[in-house]
PDB file of N, CA and C in Angstrom:
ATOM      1  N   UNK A   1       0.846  -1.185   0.000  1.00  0.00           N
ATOM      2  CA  UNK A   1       0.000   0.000   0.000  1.00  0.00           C
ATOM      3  C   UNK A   1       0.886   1.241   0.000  1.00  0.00           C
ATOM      4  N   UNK A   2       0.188   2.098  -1.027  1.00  0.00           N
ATOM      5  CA  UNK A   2       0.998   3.121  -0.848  1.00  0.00           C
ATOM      6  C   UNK A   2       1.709   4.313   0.687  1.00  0.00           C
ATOM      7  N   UNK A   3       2.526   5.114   0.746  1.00  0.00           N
ATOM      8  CA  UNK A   3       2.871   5.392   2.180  1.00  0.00           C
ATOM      9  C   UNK A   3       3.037   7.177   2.051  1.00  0.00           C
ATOM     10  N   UNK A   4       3.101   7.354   0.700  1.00  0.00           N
ATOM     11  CA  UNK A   4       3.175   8.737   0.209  1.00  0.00           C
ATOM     12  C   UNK A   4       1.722   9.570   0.192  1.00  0.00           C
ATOM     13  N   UNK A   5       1.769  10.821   0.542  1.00  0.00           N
ATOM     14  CA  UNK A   5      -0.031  11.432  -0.028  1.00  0.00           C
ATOM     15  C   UNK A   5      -0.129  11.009  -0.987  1.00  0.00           C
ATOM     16  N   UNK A   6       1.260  11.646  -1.932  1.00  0.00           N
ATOM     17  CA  UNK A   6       0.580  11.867  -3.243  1.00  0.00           C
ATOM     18  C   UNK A   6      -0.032  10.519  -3.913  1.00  0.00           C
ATOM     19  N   UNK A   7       0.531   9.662  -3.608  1.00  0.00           N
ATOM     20  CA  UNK A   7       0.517   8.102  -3.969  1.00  0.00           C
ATOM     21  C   UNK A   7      -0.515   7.684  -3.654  1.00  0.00           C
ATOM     22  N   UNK A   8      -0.935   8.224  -2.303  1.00  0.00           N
ATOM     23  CA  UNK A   8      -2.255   7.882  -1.801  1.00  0.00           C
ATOM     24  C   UNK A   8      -3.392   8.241  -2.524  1.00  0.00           C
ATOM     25  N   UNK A   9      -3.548   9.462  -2.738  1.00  0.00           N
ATOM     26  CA  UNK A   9      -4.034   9.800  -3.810  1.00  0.00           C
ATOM     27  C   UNK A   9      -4.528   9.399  -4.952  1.00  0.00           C
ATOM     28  N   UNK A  10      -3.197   8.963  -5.582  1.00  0.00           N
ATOM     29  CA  UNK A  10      -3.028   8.317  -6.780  1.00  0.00           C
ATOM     30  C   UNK A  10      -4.328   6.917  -6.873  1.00  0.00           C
ATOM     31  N   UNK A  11      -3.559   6.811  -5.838  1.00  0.00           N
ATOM     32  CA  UNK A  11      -4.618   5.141  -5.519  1.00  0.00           C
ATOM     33  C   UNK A  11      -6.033   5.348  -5.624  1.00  0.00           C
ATOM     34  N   UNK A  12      -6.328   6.486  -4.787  1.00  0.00           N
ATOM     35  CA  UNK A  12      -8.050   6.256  -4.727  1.00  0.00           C
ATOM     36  C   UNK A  12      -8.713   7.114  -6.265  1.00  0.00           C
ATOM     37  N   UNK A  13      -8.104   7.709  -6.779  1.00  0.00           N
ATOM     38  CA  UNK A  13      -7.824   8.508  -8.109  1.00  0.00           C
ATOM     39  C   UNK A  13      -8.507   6.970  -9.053  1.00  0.00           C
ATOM     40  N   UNK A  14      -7.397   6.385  -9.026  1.00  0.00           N
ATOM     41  CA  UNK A  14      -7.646   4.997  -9.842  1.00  0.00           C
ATOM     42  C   UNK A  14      -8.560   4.478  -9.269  1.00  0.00           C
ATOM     43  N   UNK A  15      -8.936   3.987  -8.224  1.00  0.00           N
ATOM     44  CA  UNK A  15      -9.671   2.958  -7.604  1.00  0.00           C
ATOM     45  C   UNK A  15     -11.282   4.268  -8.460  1.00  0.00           C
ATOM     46  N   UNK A  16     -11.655   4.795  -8.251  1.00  0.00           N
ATOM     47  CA  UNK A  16     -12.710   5.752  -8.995  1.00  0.00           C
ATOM     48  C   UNK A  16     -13.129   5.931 -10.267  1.00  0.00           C
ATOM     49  N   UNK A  17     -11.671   5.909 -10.849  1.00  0.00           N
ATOM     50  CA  UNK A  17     -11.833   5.544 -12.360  1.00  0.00           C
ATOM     51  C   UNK A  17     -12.308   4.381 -12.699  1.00  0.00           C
ATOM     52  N   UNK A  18     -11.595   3.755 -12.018  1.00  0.00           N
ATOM     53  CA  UNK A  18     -11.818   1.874 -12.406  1.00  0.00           C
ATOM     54  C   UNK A  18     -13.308   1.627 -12.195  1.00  0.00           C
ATOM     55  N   UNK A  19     -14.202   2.098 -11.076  1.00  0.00           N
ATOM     56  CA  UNK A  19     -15.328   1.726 -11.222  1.00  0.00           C
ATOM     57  C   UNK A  19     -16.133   2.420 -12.548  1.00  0.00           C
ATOM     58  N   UNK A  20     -15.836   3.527 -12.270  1.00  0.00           N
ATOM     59  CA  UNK A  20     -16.411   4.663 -13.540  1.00  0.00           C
ATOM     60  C   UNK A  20     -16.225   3.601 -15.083  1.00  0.00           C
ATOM     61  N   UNK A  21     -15.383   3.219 -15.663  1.00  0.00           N
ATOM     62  CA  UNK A  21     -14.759   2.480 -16.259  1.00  0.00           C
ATOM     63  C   UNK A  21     -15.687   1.329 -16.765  1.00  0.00           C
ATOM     64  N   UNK A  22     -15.859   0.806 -15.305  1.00  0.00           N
ATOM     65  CA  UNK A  22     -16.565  -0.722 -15.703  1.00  0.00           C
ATOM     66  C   UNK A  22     -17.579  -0.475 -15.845  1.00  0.00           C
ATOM     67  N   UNK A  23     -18.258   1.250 -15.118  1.00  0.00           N
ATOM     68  CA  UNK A  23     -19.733   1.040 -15.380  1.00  0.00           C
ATOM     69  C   UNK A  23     -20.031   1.430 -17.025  1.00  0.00           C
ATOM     70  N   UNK A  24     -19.208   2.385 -17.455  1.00  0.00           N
ATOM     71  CA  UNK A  24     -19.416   2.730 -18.874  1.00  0.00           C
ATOM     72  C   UNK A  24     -19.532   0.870 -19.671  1.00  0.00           C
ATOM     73  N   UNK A  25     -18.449   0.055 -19.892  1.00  0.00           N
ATOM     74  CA  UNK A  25     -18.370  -0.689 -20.436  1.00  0.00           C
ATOM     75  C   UNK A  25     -19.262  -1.570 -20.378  1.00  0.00           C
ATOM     76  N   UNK A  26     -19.694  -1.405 -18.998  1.00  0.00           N
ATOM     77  CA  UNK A  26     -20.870  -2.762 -18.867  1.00  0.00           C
ATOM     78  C   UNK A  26     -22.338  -2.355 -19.529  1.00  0.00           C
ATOM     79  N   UNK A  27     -22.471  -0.890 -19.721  1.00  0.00           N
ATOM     80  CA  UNK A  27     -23.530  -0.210 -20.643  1.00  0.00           C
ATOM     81  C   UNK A  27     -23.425  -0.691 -21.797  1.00  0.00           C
ATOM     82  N   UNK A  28     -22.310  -0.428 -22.296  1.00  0.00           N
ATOM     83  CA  UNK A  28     -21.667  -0.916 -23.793  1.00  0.00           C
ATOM     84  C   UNK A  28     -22.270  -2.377 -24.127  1.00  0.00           C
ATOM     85  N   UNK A  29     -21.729  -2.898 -23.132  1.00  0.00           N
ATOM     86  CA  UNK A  29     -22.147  -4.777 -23.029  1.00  0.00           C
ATOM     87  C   UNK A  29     -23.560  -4.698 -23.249  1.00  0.00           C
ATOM     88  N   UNK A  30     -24.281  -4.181 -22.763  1.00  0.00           N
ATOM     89  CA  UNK A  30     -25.771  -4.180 -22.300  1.00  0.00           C
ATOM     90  C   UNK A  30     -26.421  -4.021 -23.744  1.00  0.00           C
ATOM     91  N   UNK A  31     -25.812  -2.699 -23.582  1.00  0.00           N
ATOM     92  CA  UNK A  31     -26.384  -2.079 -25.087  1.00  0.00           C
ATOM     93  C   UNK A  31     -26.077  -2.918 -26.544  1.00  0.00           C
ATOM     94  N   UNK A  32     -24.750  -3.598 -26.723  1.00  0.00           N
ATOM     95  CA  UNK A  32     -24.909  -4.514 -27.857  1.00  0.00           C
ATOM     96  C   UNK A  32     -25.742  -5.735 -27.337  1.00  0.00           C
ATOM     97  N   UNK A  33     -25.793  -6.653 -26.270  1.00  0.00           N
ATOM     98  CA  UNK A  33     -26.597  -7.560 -26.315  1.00  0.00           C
ATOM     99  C   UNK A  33     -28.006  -7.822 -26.678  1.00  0.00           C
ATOM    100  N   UNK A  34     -28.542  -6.099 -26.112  1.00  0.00           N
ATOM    101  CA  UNK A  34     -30.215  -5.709 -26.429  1.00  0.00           C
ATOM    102  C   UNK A  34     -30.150  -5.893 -27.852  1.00  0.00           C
ATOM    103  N   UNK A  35     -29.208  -5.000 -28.972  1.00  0.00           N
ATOM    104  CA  UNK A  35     -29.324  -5.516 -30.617  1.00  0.00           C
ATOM    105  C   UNK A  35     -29.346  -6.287 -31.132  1.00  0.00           C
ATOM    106  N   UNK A  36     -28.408  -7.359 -30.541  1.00  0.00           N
ATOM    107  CA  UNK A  36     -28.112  -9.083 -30.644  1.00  0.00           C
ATOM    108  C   UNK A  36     -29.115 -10.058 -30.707  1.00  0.00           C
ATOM    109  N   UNK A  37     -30.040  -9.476 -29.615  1.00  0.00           N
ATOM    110  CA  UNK A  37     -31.049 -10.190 -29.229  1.00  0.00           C
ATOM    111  C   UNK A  37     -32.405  -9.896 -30.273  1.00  0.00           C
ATOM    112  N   UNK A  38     -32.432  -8.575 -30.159  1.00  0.00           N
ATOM    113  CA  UNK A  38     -33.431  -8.079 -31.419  1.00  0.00           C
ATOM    114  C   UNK A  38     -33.623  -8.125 -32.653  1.00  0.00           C
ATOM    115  N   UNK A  39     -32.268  -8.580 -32.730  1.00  0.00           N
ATOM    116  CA  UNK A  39     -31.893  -9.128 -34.476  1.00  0.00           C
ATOM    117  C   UNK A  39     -32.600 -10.555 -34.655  1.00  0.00           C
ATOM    118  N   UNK A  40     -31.959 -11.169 -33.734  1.00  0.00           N
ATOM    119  CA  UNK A  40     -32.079 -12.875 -33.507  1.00  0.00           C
ATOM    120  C   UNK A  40     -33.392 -12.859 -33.350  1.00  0.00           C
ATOM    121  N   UNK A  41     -34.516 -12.287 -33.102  1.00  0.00           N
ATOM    122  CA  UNK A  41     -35.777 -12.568 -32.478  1.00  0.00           C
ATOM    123  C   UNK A  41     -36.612 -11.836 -33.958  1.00  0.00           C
ATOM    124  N   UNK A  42     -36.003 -10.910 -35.093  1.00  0.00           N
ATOM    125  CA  UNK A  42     -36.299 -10.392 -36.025  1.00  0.00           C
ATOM    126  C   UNK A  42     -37.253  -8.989 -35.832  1.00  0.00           C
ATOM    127  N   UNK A  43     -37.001  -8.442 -34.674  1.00  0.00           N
ATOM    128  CA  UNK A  43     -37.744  -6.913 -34.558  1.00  0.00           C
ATOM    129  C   UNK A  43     -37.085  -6.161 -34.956  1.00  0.00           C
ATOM    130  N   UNK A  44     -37.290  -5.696 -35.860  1.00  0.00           N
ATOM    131  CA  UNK A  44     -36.772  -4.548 -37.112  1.00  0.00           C
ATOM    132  C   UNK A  44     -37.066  -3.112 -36.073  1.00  0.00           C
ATOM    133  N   UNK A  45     -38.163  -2.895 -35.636  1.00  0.00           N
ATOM    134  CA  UNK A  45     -37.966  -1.574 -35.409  1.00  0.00           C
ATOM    135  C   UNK A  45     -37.177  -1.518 -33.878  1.00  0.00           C
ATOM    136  N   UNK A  46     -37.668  -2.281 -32.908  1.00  0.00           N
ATOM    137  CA  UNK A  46     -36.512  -2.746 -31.804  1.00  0.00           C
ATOM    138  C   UNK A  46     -35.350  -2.507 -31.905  1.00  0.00           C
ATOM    139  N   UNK A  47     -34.506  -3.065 -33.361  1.00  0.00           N
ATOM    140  CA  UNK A  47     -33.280  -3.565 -33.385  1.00  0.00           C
ATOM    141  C   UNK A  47     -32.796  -1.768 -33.504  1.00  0.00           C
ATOM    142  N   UNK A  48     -33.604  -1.110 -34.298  1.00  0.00           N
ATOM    143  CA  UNK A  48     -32.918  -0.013 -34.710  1.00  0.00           C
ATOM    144  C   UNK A  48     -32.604   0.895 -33.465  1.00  0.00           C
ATOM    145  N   UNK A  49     -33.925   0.895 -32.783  1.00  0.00           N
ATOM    146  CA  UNK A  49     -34.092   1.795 -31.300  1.00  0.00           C
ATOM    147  C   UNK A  49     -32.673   1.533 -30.511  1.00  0.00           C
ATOM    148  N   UNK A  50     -32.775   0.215 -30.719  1.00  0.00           N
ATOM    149  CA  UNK A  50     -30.837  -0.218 -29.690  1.00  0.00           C
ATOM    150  C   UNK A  50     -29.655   0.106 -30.706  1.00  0.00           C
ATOM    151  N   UNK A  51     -30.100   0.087 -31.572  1.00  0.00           N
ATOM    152  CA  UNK A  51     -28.918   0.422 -32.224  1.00  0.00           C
ATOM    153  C   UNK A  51     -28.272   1.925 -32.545  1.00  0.00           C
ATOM    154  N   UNK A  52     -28.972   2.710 -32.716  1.00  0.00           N
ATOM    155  CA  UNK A  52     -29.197   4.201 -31.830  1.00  0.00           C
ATOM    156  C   UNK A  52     -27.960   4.357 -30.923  1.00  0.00           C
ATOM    157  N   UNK A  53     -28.937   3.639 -29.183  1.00  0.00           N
ATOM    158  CA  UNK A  53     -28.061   3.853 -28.273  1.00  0.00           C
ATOM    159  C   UNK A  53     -27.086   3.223 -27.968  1.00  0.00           C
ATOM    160  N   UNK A  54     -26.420   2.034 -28.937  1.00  0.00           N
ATOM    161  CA  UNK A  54     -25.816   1.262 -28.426  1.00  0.00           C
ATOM    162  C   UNK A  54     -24.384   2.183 -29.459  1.00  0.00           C
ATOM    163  N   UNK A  55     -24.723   2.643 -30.729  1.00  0.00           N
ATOM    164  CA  UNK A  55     -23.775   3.447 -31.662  1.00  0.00           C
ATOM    165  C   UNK A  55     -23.634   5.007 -30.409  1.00  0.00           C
ATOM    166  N   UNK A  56     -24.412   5.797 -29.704  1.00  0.00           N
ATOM    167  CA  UNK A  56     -24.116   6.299 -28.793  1.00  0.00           C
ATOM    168  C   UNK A  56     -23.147   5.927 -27.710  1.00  0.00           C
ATOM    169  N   UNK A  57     -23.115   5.066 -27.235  1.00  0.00           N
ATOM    170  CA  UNK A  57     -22.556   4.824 -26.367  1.00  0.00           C
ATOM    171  C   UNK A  57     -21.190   4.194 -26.093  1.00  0.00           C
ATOM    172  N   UNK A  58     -21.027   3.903 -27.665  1.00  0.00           N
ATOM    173  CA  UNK A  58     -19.995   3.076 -28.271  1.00  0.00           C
ATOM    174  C   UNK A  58     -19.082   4.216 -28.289  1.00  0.00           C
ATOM    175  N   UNK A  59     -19.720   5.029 -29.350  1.00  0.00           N
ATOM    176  CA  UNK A  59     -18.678   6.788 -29.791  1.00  0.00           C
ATOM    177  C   UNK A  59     -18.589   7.390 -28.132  1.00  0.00           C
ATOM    178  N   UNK A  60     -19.318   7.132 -27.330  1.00  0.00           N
ATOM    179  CA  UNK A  60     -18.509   8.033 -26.046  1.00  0.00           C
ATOM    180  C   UNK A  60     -17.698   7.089 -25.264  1.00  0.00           C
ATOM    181  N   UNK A  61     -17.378   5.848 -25.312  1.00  0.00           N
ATOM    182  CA  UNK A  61     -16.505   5.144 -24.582  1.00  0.00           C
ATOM    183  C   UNK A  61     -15.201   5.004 -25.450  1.00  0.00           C
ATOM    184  N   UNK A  62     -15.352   4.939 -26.741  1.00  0.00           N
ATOM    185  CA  UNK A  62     -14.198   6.069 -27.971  1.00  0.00           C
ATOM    186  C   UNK A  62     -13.110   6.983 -27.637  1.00  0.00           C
ATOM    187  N   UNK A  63     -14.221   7.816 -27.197  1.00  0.00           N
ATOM    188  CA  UNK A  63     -13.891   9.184 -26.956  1.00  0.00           C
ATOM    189  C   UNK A  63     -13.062   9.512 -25.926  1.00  0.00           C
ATOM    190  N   UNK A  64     -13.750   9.068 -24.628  1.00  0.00           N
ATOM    191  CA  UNK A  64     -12.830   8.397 -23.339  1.00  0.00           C
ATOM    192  C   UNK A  64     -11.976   7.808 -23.315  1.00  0.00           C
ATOM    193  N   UNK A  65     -11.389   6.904 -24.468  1.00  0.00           N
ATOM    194  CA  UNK A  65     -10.274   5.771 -24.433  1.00  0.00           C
ATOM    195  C   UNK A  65     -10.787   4.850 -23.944  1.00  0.00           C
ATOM    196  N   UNK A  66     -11.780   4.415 -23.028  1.00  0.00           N
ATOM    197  CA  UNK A  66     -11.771   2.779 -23.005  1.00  0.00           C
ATOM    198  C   UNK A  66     -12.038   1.872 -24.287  1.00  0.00           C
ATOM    199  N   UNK A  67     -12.315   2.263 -25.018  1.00  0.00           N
ATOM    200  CA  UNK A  67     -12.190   1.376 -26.427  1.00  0.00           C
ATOM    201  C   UNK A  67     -11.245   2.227 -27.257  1.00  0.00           C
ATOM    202  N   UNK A  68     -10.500   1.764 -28.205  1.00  0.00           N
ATOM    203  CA  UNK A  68      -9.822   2.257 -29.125  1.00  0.00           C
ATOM    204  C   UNK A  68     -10.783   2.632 -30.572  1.00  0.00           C
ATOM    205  N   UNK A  69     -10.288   3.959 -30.509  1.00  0.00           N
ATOM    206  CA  UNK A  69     -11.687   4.133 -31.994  1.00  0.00           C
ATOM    207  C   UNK A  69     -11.838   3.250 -32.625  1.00  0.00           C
ATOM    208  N   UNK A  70     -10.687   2.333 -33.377  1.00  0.00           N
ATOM    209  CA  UNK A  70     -11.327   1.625 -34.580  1.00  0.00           C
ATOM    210  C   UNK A  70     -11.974   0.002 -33.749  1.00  0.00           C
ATOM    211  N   UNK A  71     -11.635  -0.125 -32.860  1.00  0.00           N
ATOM    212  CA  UNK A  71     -12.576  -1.049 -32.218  1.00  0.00           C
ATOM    213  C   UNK A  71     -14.009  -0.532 -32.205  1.00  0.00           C
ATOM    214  N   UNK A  72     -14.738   0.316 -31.325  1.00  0.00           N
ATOM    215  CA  UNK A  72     -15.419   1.107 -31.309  1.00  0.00           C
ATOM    216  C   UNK A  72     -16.604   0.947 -32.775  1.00  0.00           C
ATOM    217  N   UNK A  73     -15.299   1.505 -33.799  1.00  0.00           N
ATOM    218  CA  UNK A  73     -15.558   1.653 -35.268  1.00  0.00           C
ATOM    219  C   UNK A  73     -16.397   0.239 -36.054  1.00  0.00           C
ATOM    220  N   UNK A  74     -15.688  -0.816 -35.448  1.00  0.00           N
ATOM    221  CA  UNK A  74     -15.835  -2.362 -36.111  1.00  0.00           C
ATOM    222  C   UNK A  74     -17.444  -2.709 -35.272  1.00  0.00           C
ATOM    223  N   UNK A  75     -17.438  -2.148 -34.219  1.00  0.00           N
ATOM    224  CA  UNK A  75     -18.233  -3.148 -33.702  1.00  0.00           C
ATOM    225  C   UNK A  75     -19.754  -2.713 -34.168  1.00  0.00           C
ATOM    226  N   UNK A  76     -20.075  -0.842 -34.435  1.00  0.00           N
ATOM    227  CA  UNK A  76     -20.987   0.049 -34.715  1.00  0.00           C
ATOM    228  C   UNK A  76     -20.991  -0.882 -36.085  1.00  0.00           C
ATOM    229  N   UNK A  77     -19.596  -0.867 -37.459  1.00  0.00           N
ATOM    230  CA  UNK A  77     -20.271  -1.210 -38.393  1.00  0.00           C
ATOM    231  C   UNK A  77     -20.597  -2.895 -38.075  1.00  0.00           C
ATOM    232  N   UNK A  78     -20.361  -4.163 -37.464  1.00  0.00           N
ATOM    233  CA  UNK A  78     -21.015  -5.193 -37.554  1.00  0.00           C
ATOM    234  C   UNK A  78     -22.468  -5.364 -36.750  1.00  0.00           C
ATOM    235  N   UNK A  79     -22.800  -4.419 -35.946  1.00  0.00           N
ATOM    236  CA  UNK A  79     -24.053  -4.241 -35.190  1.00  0.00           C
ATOM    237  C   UNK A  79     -25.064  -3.481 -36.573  1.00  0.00           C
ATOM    238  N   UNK A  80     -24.235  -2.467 -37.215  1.00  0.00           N
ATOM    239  CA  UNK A  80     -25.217  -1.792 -38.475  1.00  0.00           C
ATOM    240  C   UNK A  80     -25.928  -2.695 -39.746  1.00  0.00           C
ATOM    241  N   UNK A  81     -24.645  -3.529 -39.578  1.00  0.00           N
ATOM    242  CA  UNK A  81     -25.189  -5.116 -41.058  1.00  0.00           C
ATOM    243  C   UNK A  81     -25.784  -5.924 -40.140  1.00  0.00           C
ATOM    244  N   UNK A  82     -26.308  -6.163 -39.201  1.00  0.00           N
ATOM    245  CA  UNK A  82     -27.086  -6.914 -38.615  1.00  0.00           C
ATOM    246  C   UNK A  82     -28.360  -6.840 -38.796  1.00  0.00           C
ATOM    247  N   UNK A  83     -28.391  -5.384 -38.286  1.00  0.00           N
ATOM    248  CA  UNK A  83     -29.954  -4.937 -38.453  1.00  0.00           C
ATOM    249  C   UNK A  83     -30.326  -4.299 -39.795  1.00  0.00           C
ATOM    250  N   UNK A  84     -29.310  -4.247 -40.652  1.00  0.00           N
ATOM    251  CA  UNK A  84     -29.682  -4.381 -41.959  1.00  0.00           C
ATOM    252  C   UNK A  84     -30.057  -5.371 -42.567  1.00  0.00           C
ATOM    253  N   UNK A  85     -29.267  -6.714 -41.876  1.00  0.00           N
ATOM    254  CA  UNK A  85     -30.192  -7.863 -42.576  1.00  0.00           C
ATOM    255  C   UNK A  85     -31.067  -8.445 -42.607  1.00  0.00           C
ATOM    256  N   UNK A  86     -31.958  -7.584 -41.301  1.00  0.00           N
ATOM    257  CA  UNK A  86     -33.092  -7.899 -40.913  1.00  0.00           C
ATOM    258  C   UNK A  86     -34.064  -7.263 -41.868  1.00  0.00           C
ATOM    259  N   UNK A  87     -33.591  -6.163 -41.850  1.00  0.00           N
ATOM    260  CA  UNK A  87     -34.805  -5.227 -42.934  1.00  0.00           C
ATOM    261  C   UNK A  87     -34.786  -5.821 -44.553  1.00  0.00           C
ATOM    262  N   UNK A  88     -33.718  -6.350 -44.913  1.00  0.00           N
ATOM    263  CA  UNK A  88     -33.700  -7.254 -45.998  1.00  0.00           C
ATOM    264  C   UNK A  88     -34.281  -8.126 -45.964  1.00  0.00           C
ATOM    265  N   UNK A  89     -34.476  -8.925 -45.223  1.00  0.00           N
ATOM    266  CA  UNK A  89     -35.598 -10.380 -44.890  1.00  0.00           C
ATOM    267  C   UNK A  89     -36.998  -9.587 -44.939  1.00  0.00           C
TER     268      UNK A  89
END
């Protein structure tokens, strides 16, 4: 354990982020599974509503650095041909 302020600091600094962190990502999680699911079940207008917030939420965890843009980038476009192939059916 740290023995310094500043260090001390440091620590609970991180320990704050880290939750902040997991809660963004676990939105992320949330939010592609709801599309996943809406695809698979064939609700076209569903799928789009999540796909909305799930392309929201994607570009602000981007933005933040917990995803690397072009991750970020890949996952918006394979969530976008999903629910495109629904509207094709």
């Amino acid at each position: 354990m740290a023995t310094h302020s500043s260090a001390v600091k440091r620590h609970k600094q991180s320990l704050k982020r880290c939750t902040s962190n997991m809660a963004v990502k676990s939105g992320v999680k949330t939010a592609i599974k709801k599309v996943r699911d809406a695809v698979k079940e064939g609700k076209k207008e569903d799928a789009k509503t999540y796909l909305v917030n799930a392309v929201k939420l994607l570009g602000k965890a981007a933005s933040k650095g917990l995803l690397h843009r072009n991750n970020a980038s890949r996952r918006i476009s394979g969530l976008t041909k999903a629910v495109n192939s629904i509207a094709a059916k």
